[in-house]
mmCIF file of C-alpha atoms and ligand atoms in Angstrom:
data_model
loop_
_atom_site.group_PDB
_atom_site.id
_atom_site.type_symbol
_atom_site.label_atom_id
_atom_site.label_comp_id
_atom_site.label_asym_id
_atom_site.label_seq_id
_atom_site.Cartn_x
_atom_site.Cartn_y
_atom_site.Cartn_z
ATOM 1 C CA MET I 282 10.675 21.340 -89.438
ATOM 2 C CA MET I 283 13.791 19.206 -89.020
ATOM 3 C CA GLU I 284 15.812 19.602 -85.874
ATOM 4 C CA ALA I 285 19.139 21.358 -86.353
ATOM 5 C CA HIS I 286 22.113 19.272 -85.273
ATOM 6 C CA LEU I 287 25.143 21.483 -85.048
ATOM 7 C CA PHE I 288 28.345 20.915 -83.095
ATOM 8 C CA VAL I 289 29.688 24.323 -82.277
ATOM 9 C CA ASP I 290 32.823 25.090 -80.314
ATOM 10 C CA GLN I 291 31.869 28.447 -78.897
ATOM 11 C CA GLU I 292 34.833 28.554 -76.509
ATOM 12 C CA ARG I 293 37.357 28.480 -79.335
ATOM 13 C CA PHE I 294 35.386 30.807 -81.598
ATOM 14 C CA LEU I 295 37.711 33.814 -81.488
ATOM 15 C CA GLY I 296 37.793 33.706 -77.704
ATOM 16 C CA LEU I 297 34.177 34.830 -77.779
ATOM 17 C CA LYS I 298 33.389 34.507 -74.106
ATOM 18 C CA ALA I 299 36.090 36.882 -72.906
ATOM 19 C CA ARG I 300 35.908 39.263 -75.857
ATOM 20 C CA ARG I 301 32.194 39.722 -76.399
ATOM 21 C CA PRO I 302 30.978 41.645 -78.344
ATOM 22 C CA LEU I 303 33.325 40.739 -81.175
ATOM 23 C CA ILE I 304 33.921 43.535 -83.650
ATOM 24 C CA PHE I 305 34.948 42.792 -87.239
ATOM 25 C CA ALA I 306 35.649 45.770 -89.482
ATOM 26 C CA GLY I 307 37.200 46.549 -92.820
ATOM 27 C CA PRO I 308 36.343 47.659 -96.326
ATOM 28 C CA CYS I 309 33.666 46.097 -98.480
ATOM 29 C CA SER I 310 36.449 45.351 -100.986
ATOM 30 C CA ALA I 311 40.218 45.260 -100.954
ATOM 31 C CA GLU I 312 41.031 47.805 -103.652
ATOM 32 C CA SER I 313 44.759 48.528 -103.389
ATOM 33 C CA GLU I 314 47.674 47.710 -101.125
ATOM 34 C CA GLU I 315 47.619 51.274 -99.746
ATOM 35 C CA GLN I 316 43.872 51.295 -99.076
ATOM 36 C CA VAL I 317 44.058 47.942 -97.276
ATOM 37 C CA MET I 318 47.076 48.918 -95.163
ATOM 38 C CA ALA I 319 45.804 52.391 -94.223
ATOM 39 C CA THR I 320 42.326 51.116 -93.290
ATOM 40 C CA ALA I 321 43.709 48.210 -91.242
ATOM 41 C CA LYS I 322 46.155 50.439 -89.336
ATOM 42 C CA GLU I 323 43.501 52.982 -88.371
ATOM 43 C CA LEU I 324 41.056 50.269 -87.364
ATOM 44 C CA ALA I 325 43.685 48.478 -85.280
ATOM 45 C CA ALA I 326 44.447 51.750 -83.504
ATOM 46 C CA LEU I 327 40.862 51.825 -82.171
ATOM 47 C CA LYS I 328 41.814 48.798 -80.045
ATOM 48 C CA ARG I 329 38.254 47.545 -80.336
ATOM 49 C CA VAL I 330 38.445 45.569 -83.566
ATOM 50 C CA GLN I 331 39.212 41.833 -83.386
ATOM 51 C CA ALA I 332 39.399 40.966 -87.074
ATOM 52 C CA PHE I 333 39.945 42.787 -90.355
ATOM 53 C CA ARG I 334 37.467 42.014 -93.133
ATOM 54 C CA ALA I 335 37.852 42.703 -96.851
ATOM 55 C CA GLY I 336 36.125 41.289 -99.918
ATOM 56 C CA VAL I 337 38.511 39.936 -102.506
ATOM 57 C CA TRP I 338 36.041 38.162 -104.810
ATOM 58 C CA LYS I 339 32.897 40.274 -104.959
ATOM 59 C CA PRO I 340 29.543 38.766 -105.935
ATOM 60 C CA ARG I 341 27.933 41.719 -107.676
ATOM 61 C CA THR I 342 24.290 41.937 -108.623
ATOM 62 C CA ARG I 343 25.071 43.297 -112.085
ATOM 63 C CA PRO I 344 28.043 42.508 -114.348
ATOM 64 C CA SER I 345 30.410 45.226 -115.533
ATOM 65 C CA THR I 346 30.791 46.547 -112.000
ATOM 66 C CA PHE I 347 33.872 46.132 -109.820
ATOM 67 C CA GLU I 348 34.200 42.436 -109.016
ATOM 68 C CA GLY I 349 37.108 42.567 -106.596
ATOM 69 C CA MET I 350 40.857 42.417 -107.092
ATOM 70 C CA GLY I 351 41.017 38.637 -106.723
ATOM 71 C CA THR I 352 43.922 36.526 -105.525
ATOM 72 C CA PRO I 353 46.649 39.236 -105.677
ATOM 73 C CA ALA I 354 44.771 41.131 -102.929
ATOM 74 C CA LEU I 355 45.426 38.287 -100.478
ATOM 75 C CA ALA I 356 49.055 39.407 -100.169
ATOM 76 C CA TRP I 357 47.877 42.913 -99.164
ATOM 77 C CA LEU I 358 45.717 41.394 -96.438
ATOM 78 C CA ARG I 359 48.604 39.323 -95.166
ATOM 79 C CA ALA I 360 50.839 42.410 -95.049
ATOM 80 C CA ALA I 361 48.122 44.361 -93.193
ATOM 81 C CA SER I 362 47.746 41.527 -90.717
ATOM 82 C CA GLU I 363 51.498 41.387 -90.093
ATOM 83 C CA ALA I 364 51.592 45.150 -89.544
ATOM 84 C CA THR I 365 48.611 45.283 -87.175
ATOM 85 C CA GLY I 366 48.340 41.841 -85.591
ATOM 86 C CA LEU I 367 44.701 41.628 -86.712
ATOM 87 C CA PRO I 368 43.480 38.305 -88.122
ATOM 88 C CA THR I 369 41.977 38.651 -91.606
ATOM 89 C CA MET I 370 38.673 37.481 -93.001
ATOM 90 C CA VAL I 371 37.394 37.171 -96.581
ATOM 91 C CA GLU I 372 34.275 35.960 -98.346
ATOM 92 C CA VAL I 373 34.443 32.647 -100.192
ATOM 93 C CA ALA I 374 31.881 31.483 -102.735
ATOM 94 C CA ASN I 375 33.469 28.312 -104.128
ATOM 95 C CA SER I 376 36.199 25.755 -103.445
ATOM 96 C CA ARG I 377 38.777 27.654 -105.483
ATOM 97 C CA HIS I 378 38.291 30.690 -103.242
ATOM 98 C CA VAL I 379 38.742 28.505 -100.159
ATOM 99 C CA ASP I 380 41.966 26.953 -101.462
ATOM 100 C CA GLN I 381 43.406 30.301 -102.479
ATOM 101 C CA ALA I 382 42.387 32.085 -99.286
ATOM 102 C CA LEU I 383 43.931 29.350 -97.143
ATOM 103 C CA ALA I 384 47.108 29.320 -99.253
ATOM 104 C CA GLY I 385 47.225 33.109 -98.887
ATOM 105 C CA GLY I 386 47.148 32.903 -95.102
ATOM 106 C CA VAL I 387 43.609 34.215 -94.476
ATOM 107 C CA ASN I 388 42.529 33.438 -90.886
ATOM 108 C CA ILE I 389 38.712 33.487 -91.009
ATOM 109 C CA LEU I 390 36.270 32.813 -93.863
ATOM 110 C CA TRP I 391 32.687 33.780 -94.446
ATOM 111 C CA VAL I 392 30.061 32.578 -96.884
ATOM 112 C CA GLY I 393 28.141 35.445 -98.507
ATOM 113 C CA ALA I 394 24.375 35.850 -98.693
ATOM 114 C CA ARG I 395 24.080 34.967 -102.372
ATOM 115 C CA THR I 396 26.130 31.808 -101.848
ATOM 116 C CA THR I 397 24.132 30.661 -98.803
ATOM 117 C CA ALA I 398 21.045 30.705 -101.021
ATOM 118 C CA ASN I 399 22.635 28.050 -103.263
ATOM 119 C CA PRO I 400 23.171 24.610 -101.664
ATOM 120 C CA PHE I 401 25.443 23.419 -104.527
ATOM 121 C CA ALA I 402 27.799 26.343 -103.964
ATOM 122 C CA VAL I 403 27.737 25.891 -100.177
ATOM 123 C CA GLN I 404 28.528 22.187 -100.585
ATOM 124 C CA ASP I 405 31.435 23.042 -102.876
ATOM 125 C CA VAL I 406 32.796 25.414 -100.199
ATOM 126 C CA ALA I 407 32.213 22.768 -97.510
ATOM 127 C CA ASP I 408 34.064 20.086 -99.505
ATOM 128 C CA ALA I 409 37.133 22.312 -99.679
ATOM 129 C CA LEU I 410 37.004 22.813 -95.884
ATOM 130 C CA VAL I 411 37.367 19.154 -94.921
ATOM 131 C CA GLY I 412 40.357 18.826 -92.608
ATOM 132 C CA VAL I 413 40.585 22.588 -92.028
ATOM 133 C CA ASP I 414 40.172 24.066 -88.538
ATOM 134 C CA ILE I 415 39.480 27.812 -88.748
ATOM 135 C CA PRO I 416 36.489 30.015 -87.913
ATOM 136 C CA VAL I 417 33.859 30.100 -90.681
ATOM 137 C CA LEU I 418 30.792 32.332 -90.618
ATOM 138 C CA VAL I 419 27.695 31.889 -92.723
ATOM 139 C CA LYS I 420 25.623 34.909 -93.728
ATOM 140 C CA ASN I 421 21.878 34.555 -93.992
ATOM 141 C CA PRO I 422 20.579 33.839 -97.505
ATOM 142 C CA VAL I 423 19.242 36.842 -99.458
ATOM 143 C CA ASN I 424 15.704 35.462 -99.105
ATOM 144 C CA PRO I 425 14.096 35.263 -95.649
ATOM 145 C CA GLU I 426 14.304 31.493 -95.308
ATOM 146 C CA LEU I 427 15.654 30.182 -92.006
ATOM 147 C CA GLU I 428 15.881 26.544 -93.172
ATOM 148 C CA LEU I 429 18.235 27.535 -95.993
ATOM 149 C CA TRP I 430 20.437 29.400 -93.506
ATOM 150 C CA ILE I 431 20.493 26.423 -91.125
ATOM 151 C CA GLY I 432 21.106 24.070 -94.067
ATOM 152 C CA ALA I 433 24.218 26.018 -95.097
ATOM 153 C CA LEU I 434 25.475 26.010 -91.494
ATOM 154 C CA GLU I 435 24.931 22.248 -91.381
ATOM 155 C CA ARG I 436 26.867 21.660 -94.612
ATOM 156 C CA ILE I 437 29.867 23.638 -93.305
ATOM 157 C CA ASN I 438 29.579 21.953 -89.900
ATOM 158 C CA LYS I 439 29.447 18.483 -91.467
ATOM 159 C CA ALA I 440 32.733 19.229 -93.235
ATOM 160 C CA GLY I 441 34.245 19.354 -89.734
ATOM 161 C CA ILE I 442 34.182 23.086 -89.034
ATOM 162 C CA ARG I 443 33.489 23.529 -85.309
ATOM 163 C CA GLN I 444 34.450 27.182 -84.992
ATOM 164 C CA LEU I 445 31.191 28.067 -86.680
ATOM 165 C CA GLY I 446 29.235 31.322 -86.569
ATOM 166 C CA ALA I 447 26.368 33.079 -88.332
ATOM 167 C CA ILE I 448 26.087 36.606 -89.698
ATOM 168 C CA HIS I 449 22.752 38.383 -89.994
ATOM 169 C CA ARG I 450 22.847 40.881 -92.896
ATOM 170 C CA GLY I 451 19.147 41.349 -93.630
ATOM 171 C CA PHE I 452 16.932 40.148 -96.472
ATOM 172 C CA SER I 453 16.121 41.415 -99.978
ATOM 173 C CA THR I 454 12.655 42.736 -100.634
ATOM 174 C CA PHE I 455 10.988 44.094 -103.735
ATOM 175 C CA GLU I 456 9.221 46.758 -101.697
ATOM 176 C CA GLN I 457 11.154 49.918 -100.854
ATOM 177 C CA THR I 458 11.947 50.224 -97.153
ATOM 178 C CA GLN I 459 14.264 52.415 -95.137
ATOM 179 C CA TYR I 460 16.758 49.534 -95.263
ATOM 180 C CA ARG I 461 18.801 48.109 -98.086
ATOM 181 C CA ASN I 462 18.056 44.642 -96.696
ATOM 182 C CA LYS I 463 15.171 44.339 -94.264
ATOM 183 C CA PRO I 464 16.369 43.023 -90.885
ATOM 184 C CA ASN I 465 13.395 40.711 -90.088
ATOM 185 C CA TRP I 466 14.863 40.365 -86.590
ATOM 186 C CA GLU I 467 12.530 37.461 -85.839
ATOM 187 C CA ILE I 468 14.611 35.238 -88.154
ATOM 188 C CA PRO I 469 17.986 35.559 -86.350
ATOM 189 C CA ILE I 470 16.093 35.376 -83.035
ATOM 190 C CA GLU I 471 14.560 32.087 -84.141
ATOM 191 C CA LEU I 472 17.998 30.878 -85.314
ATOM 192 C CA LYS I 473 19.321 31.554 -81.792
ATOM 193 C CA ARG I 474 16.438 29.576 -80.321
ATOM 194 C CA ARG I 475 16.921 26.657 -82.728
ATOM 195 C CA VAL I 476 20.720 26.582 -82.441
ATOM 196 C CA PRO I 477 21.643 27.782 -78.945
ATOM 197 C CA GLY I 478 25.347 28.426 -78.542
ATOM 198 C CA LEU I 479 25.890 29.427 -82.165
ATOM 199 C CA PRO I 480 27.818 32.730 -82.237
ATOM 200 C CA LEU I 481 25.639 35.293 -83.995
ATOM 201 C CA ILE I 482 27.099 38.448 -85.498
ATOM 202 C CA CYS I 483 25.119 41.333 -87.005
ATOM 203 C CA ASP I 484 26.254 43.093 -90.186
ATOM 204 C CA PRO I 485 24.473 46.442 -89.895
ATOM 205 C CA SER I 486 26.249 47.799 -92.999
ATOM 206 C CA HIS I 487 24.409 45.550 -95.460
ATOM 207 C CA ILE I 488 21.140 45.871 -93.534
ATOM 208 C CA CYS I 489 21.260 49.675 -93.678
ATOM 209 C CA GLY I 490 22.897 50.396 -97.019
ATOM 210 C CA ARG I 491 23.565 53.936 -95.769
ATOM 211 C CA THR I 492 25.504 55.288 -92.854
ATOM 212 C CA GLU I 493 22.733 57.398 -91.252
ATOM 213 C CA ILE I 494 20.920 54.504 -89.602
ATOM 214 C CA LEU I 495 23.951 52.342 -88.723
ATOM 215 C CA GLN I 496 24.070 53.438 -85.105
ATOM 216 C CA SER I 497 20.491 52.516 -84.304
ATOM 217 C CA VAL I 498 20.595 49.166 -86.111
ATOM 218 C CA SER I 499 23.884 48.291 -84.357
ATOM 219 C CA GLN I 500 22.304 49.195 -81.011
ATOM 220 C CA THR I 501 19.269 47.025 -81.745
ATOM 221 C CA ALA I 502 21.608 44.100 -82.475
ATOM 222 C CA MET I 503 23.392 44.643 -79.159
ATOM 223 C CA ASP I 504 20.078 44.898 -77.307
ATOM 224 C CA LEU I 505 18.987 41.620 -78.906
ATOM 225 C CA ASN I 506 22.099 40.052 -77.409
ATOM 226 C CA PHE I 507 24.014 39.443 -80.630
ATOM 227 C CA ASP I 508 27.603 38.312 -80.056
ATOM 228 C CA GLY I 509 29.178 40.963 -82.223
ATOM 229 C CA LEU I 510 29.133 43.242 -85.255
ATOM 230 C CA MET I 511 30.717 43.242 -88.690
ATOM 231 C CA ILE I 512 31.039 46.812 -89.928
ATOM 232 C CA GLU I 513 32.236 47.999 -93.318
ATOM 233 C CA SER I 514 34.919 50.622 -92.936
ATOM 234 C CA HIS I 515 36.984 52.291 -95.655
ATOM 235 C CA ILE I 516 39.793 54.807 -95.404
ATOM 236 C CA ASN I 517 37.936 56.990 -97.922
ATOM 237 C CA PRO I 518 34.329 55.795 -98.251
ATOM 238 C CA ARG I 519 33.352 58.274 -100.933
ATOM 239 C CA GLN I 520 35.971 56.805 -103.257
ATOM 240 C CA ALA I 521 34.998 53.198 -102.485
ATOM 241 C CA LEU I 522 34.595 50.948 -105.534
ATOM 242 C CA SER I 523 31.700 49.050 -103.896
ATOM 243 C CA ASP I 524 29.086 49.913 -101.260
ATOM 244 C CA ALA I 525 30.280 53.529 -100.940
ATOM 245 C CA ARG I 526 27.135 54.787 -99.193
ATOM 246 C CA GLN I 527 27.284 52.368 -96.284
ATOM 247 C CA GLN I 528 30.962 52.515 -95.327
ATOM 248 C CA LEU I 529 32.311 54.508 -92.381
ATOM 249 C CA THR I 530 35.829 55.849 -92.014
ATOM 250 C CA PRO I 531 37.807 54.062 -89.281
ATOM 251 C CA ALA I 532 37.358 57.154 -87.080
ATOM 252 C CA GLU I 533 33.580 57.073 -87.600
ATOM 253 C CA THR I 534 33.647 53.364 -86.800
ATOM 254 C CA GLY I 535 35.345 54.259 -83.519
ATOM 255 C CA THR I 536 32.648 56.839 -82.766
ATOM 256 C CA LEU I 537 29.878 54.347 -83.510
ATOM 257 C CA LEU I 538 31.464 51.812 -81.146
ATOM 258 C CA GLU I 539 31.922 54.433 -78.409
ATOM 259 C CA HIS I 540 28.248 55.360 -78.559
ATOM 260 C CA LEU I 541 26.998 51.789 -78.346
ATOM 261 C CA VAL I 542 25.501 50.811 -75.024
ATOM 262 C CA PHE I 543 26.449 47.274 -74.034
ATOM 263 C CA ARG I 544 23.895 45.684 -71.748
ATOM 264 C CA LYS I 545 24.145 42.362 -69.958
ATOM 265 C CA GLU I 546 21.755 39.458 -70.390
ATOM 266 C CA THR I 547 21.432 38.916 -66.639
ATOM 267 C CA THR I 548 22.125 40.830 -63.443
ATOM 268 C CA ASP I 549 23.234 40.052 -59.879
ATOM 269 C CA ASN I 550 21.039 42.834 -58.499
ATOM 270 C CA VAL I 551 18.390 41.018 -56.424
ATOM 271 C CA LEU I 552 15.869 43.881 -56.377
ATOM 272 C CA MET I 553 16.109 44.238 -60.129
ATOM 273 C CA ARG I 554 15.693 40.472 -60.551
ATOM 274 C CA THR I 555 12.558 40.421 -58.398
ATOM 275 C CA THR I 556 11.055 43.341 -60.297
ATOM 276 C CA LEU I 557 11.876 41.659 -63.584
ATOM 277 C CA GLU I 558 10.300 38.412 -62.407
ATOM 278 C CA GLU I 559 7.131 40.237 -61.362
ATOM 279 C CA LEU I 560 6.906 41.999 -64.694
ATOM 280 C CA ARG I 561 7.478 38.708 -66.511
ATOM 281 C CA GLU I 562 4.693 37.098 -64.528
ATOM 282 C CA ARG I 563 2.410 39.902 -65.687
ATOM 283 C CA ILE I 564 3.522 39.316 -69.278
ATOM 284 C CA ASP I 565 2.834 35.583 -68.906
ATOM 285 C CA LYS I 566 -0.655 36.369 -67.619
ATOM 286 C CA ILE I 567 -1.349 38.833 -70.426
ATOM 287 C CA ASP I 568 -0.141 36.328 -73.048
ATOM 288 C CA HIS I 569 -2.442 33.725 -71.508
ATOM 289 C CA GLU I 570 -5.334 36.182 -71.826
ATOM 290 C CA ILE I 571 -4.390 37.056 -75.406
ATOM 291 C CA LEU I 572 -4.494 33.369 -76.379
ATOM 292 C CA GLY I 573 -7.865 32.966 -74.628
ATOM 293 C CA ILE I 574 -9.310 35.946 -76.464
ATOM 294 C CA LEU I 575 -7.940 34.741 -79.802
ATOM 295 C CA ALA I 576 -9.428 31.288 -79.251
ATOM 296 C CA GLU I 577 -12.777 32.958 -78.488
ATOM 297 C CA ARG I 578 -12.493 35.048 -81.654
ATOM 298 C CA MET I 579 -11.996 31.853 -83.669
ATOM 299 C CA THR I 580 -15.108 30.277 -82.132
ATOM 300 C CA VAL I 581 -17.091 33.324 -83.256
ATOM 301 C CA ALA I 582 -15.496 33.064 -86.711
ATOM 302 C CA GLU I 583 -16.616 29.441 -86.876
ATOM 303 C CA ARG I 584 -20.192 30.472 -86.089
ATOM 304 C CA ILE I 585 -19.997 33.019 -88.889
ATOM 305 C CA GLY I 586 -18.686 30.187 -91.066
ATOM 306 C CA THR I 587 -21.780 28.107 -90.298
ATOM 307 C CA TYR I 588 -23.988 31.035 -91.303
ATOM 308 C CA LYS I 589 -22.098 31.657 -94.514
ATOM 309 C CA LYS I 590 -22.348 27.990 -95.376
ATOM 310 C CA GLN I 591 -26.105 27.897 -94.804
ATOM 311 C CA ASN I 592 -26.523 30.953 -96.992
ATOM 312 C CA ASN I 593 -23.909 29.941 -99.575
ATOM 313 C CA VAL I 594 -21.841 33.098 -99.160
ATOM 314 C CA THR I 595 -18.069 33.370 -99.781
ATOM 315 C CA ILE I 596 -15.741 33.402 -96.772
ATOM 316 C CA LEU I 597 -13.979 36.546 -97.915
ATOM 317 C CA GLN I 598 -15.886 39.737 -98.362
ATOM 318 C CA SER I 599 -13.352 42.362 -99.410
ATOM 319 C CA SER I 600 -15.316 45.311 -98.088
ATOM 320 C CA ARG I 601 -15.531 43.763 -94.609
ATOM 321 C CA TRP I 602 -11.794 43.017 -94.573
ATOM 322 C CA ASP I 603 -11.067 46.550 -95.727
ATOM 323 C CA GLU I 604 -13.213 47.917 -92.895
ATOM 324 C CA ILE I 605 -11.394 45.724 -90.351
ATOM 325 C CA VAL I 606 -7.983 46.917 -91.533
ATOM 326 C CA ARG I 607 -8.972 50.586 -91.500
ATOM 327 C CA THR I 608 -10.632 50.589 -88.090
ATOM 328 C CA ARG I 609 -7.933 48.462 -86.403
ATOM 329 C CA LEU I 610 -5.146 50.640 -87.806
ATOM 330 C CA GLU I 611 -6.936 53.724 -86.526
ATOM 331 C CA GLU I 612 -7.460 52.250 -83.059
ATOM 332 C CA GLY I 613 -3.921 50.862 -82.994
ATOM 333 C CA LYS I 614 -2.548 54.314 -83.742
ATOM 334 C CA GLN I 615 -4.408 55.782 -80.784
ATOM 335 C CA LYS I 616 -2.899 53.046 -78.644
ATOM 336 C CA HIS I 617 0.618 53.853 -79.872
ATOM 337 C CA LEU I 618 1.044 50.629 -81.811
ATOM 338 C CA THR I 619 2.870 50.883 -85.137
ATOM 339 C CA ASN I 620 0.919 50.510 -88.379
ATOM 340 C CA GLU I 621 3.176 47.672 -89.483
ATOM 341 C CA PHE I 622 2.543 45.700 -86.299
ATOM 342 C CA VAL I 623 -1.238 46.140 -86.353
ATOM 343 C CA LEU I 624 -1.439 45.263 -90.038
ATOM 344 C CA ARG I 625 0.670 42.120 -89.676
ATOM 345 C CA LEU I 626 -1.168 41.105 -86.529
ATOM 346 C CA PHE I 627 -4.574 41.340 -88.178
ATOM 347 C CA GLU I 628 -3.329 39.678 -91.338
ATOM 348 C CA ILE I 629 -2.400 36.552 -89.400
ATOM 349 C CA ILE I 630 -5.511 36.687 -87.218
ATOM 350 C CA HIS I 631 -7.575 36.967 -90.387
ATOM 351 C CA GLN I 632 -5.688 34.074 -91.990
ATOM 352 C CA GLU I 633 -6.383 31.879 -88.962
ATOM 353 C CA SER I 634 -10.065 32.953 -89.041
ATOM 354 C CA ILE I 635 -10.331 31.994 -92.706
ATOM 355 C CA PHE I 636 -8.759 28.646 -91.893
ATOM 356 C CA HIS I 637 -11.343 28.016 -89.139
ATOM 357 C CA GLN I 638 -14.231 29.149 -91.344
ATOM 358 C CA SER I 639 -13.191 27.080 -94.310
ATOM 359 C CA LYS I 640 -12.880 24.032 -92.082
ATOM 360 C CA ILE I 641 -16.520 24.552 -91.058
ATOM 361 C CA MET I 642 -17.695 25.309 -94.591
ATOM 362 C CA ASN I 643 -16.006 22.333 -96.188
ATOM 363 C CA GLU I 644 -16.334 19.668 -93.543
ATOM 364 C CA GLU I 645 -18.498 16.611 -93.949
ATOM 365 C CA VAL I 646 -18.982 17.287 -97.643
ATOM 366 C CA GLU I 647 -18.369 13.635 -98.410
ATOM 367 C CA GLU I 648 -20.630 12.445 -95.621
ATOM 368 C CA ARG I 649 -23.546 14.545 -96.756
ATOM 369 C CA GLU I 650 -26.872 12.787 -97.039
ATOM 370 C CA PRO I 651 -27.414 11.527 -100.584
ATOM 371 C CA GLU I 652 -29.650 13.837 -102.644
ATOM 372 C CA PRO I 653 -33.213 12.558 -102.812
ATOM 373 C CA GLY I 654 -33.542 10.380 -105.837
ATOM 374 C CA ALA I 655 -29.809 9.845 -106.185
ATOM 375 C CA GLY I 656 -28.818 6.271 -106.921
ATOM 376 C CA GLY I 657 -27.274 4.070 -104.276
HETATM 377 C C1 PEP K 724 29.977 41.883 -98.218
HETATM 378 O O1 PEP K 724 30.113 41.503 -97.042
HETATM 379 O O2 PEP K 724 30.629 42.788 -98.726
HETATM 380 C C2 PEP K 724 28.919 41.240 -99.032
HETATM 381 C C3 PEP K 724 29.004 41.050 -100.319
HETATM 382 O O3 PEP K 724 27.877 40.938 -98.269
HETATM 383 P P1 PEP K 724 26.522 40.098 -98.517
HETATM 384 O O4 PEP K 724 26.940 38.706 -98.863
HETATM 385 O O5 PEP K 724 25.889 40.226 -97.191
HETATM 386 O O6 PEP K 724 25.769 40.798 -99.608
HETATM 387 MN MN1 MN K 725 29.729 45.158 -99.097
#
């Protein structure tokens, strides 16, 4: 794992410190001058939105669907910005988009998920940004790969962009889940740990894919201390030419924002701090015990490995693994742990066990005593 070297100017990033959480909103796509203007005006009236988003060039999964209105839409954004005072933001996927967006007066750019997954495309965008000083945000790649996300941030950063941010929009999966793009929260959390100070925005719209679960995903992002949200909002979502199911009206966007609870990372309350410290000490102790127990479990696994080796038995016995999964899930349920957690936990414990056993079973093969009668 290479260290991430990013130079981020958080202070200048849209006045983040004073305006946290930042709220970006606007339609998935700019569709007409009227739609852009009406949506921007209603969003500006909420007095909570700090930038107006709209897709102009749309990367669509399948051809023969609406691919955005292209360059002419930039004039509609500029008019909406002049009418409302909101800065505008669009997605760019190549250097031509960057040049045209900048010429059209766009204030903020973002790199979309499909583009982040392609280093050639990101480099092309980065090359066009040399000498430019505006905020640029990089969405996570469609696949759950943190290095690729960091790599794209580095390319943009190396071009000289200091007002840099990241957008978490979830990850594609083949399996059907309640999300359109699974959040895998551990990935943006790890990004925050690897690149402290990088503004991190959540895009609940593309995570959810439907409006019903937007509120709870947005709240989770706030509770995980994200710096802001990017929400798709359309004056008439049902008529939207792209992503109709996940867009809110500006009024609904206002309601969602009103219902969000904003919590602070730290508190001045001394009693609360002492309680928190005590509870954290307990957590530290429990984690210490968990690691001790896991290490003990691996020692037992190694002893099993020795046995299996002596008796020439495979490491994996499917029926035993099946029994482990079933019984642990059952016990986990009684202990109010989710199925997903217990399954993933035991999958990685099992993986580590197999690793320990196979080390035992395959060690010293080369140093084995020569077979009787074997030549020297
Ligand atoms: C979008 O923001 O409309 C978009 C295309 O998003 P993503 O790149 O996250 O799919
Ligand atoms: Mn969209």
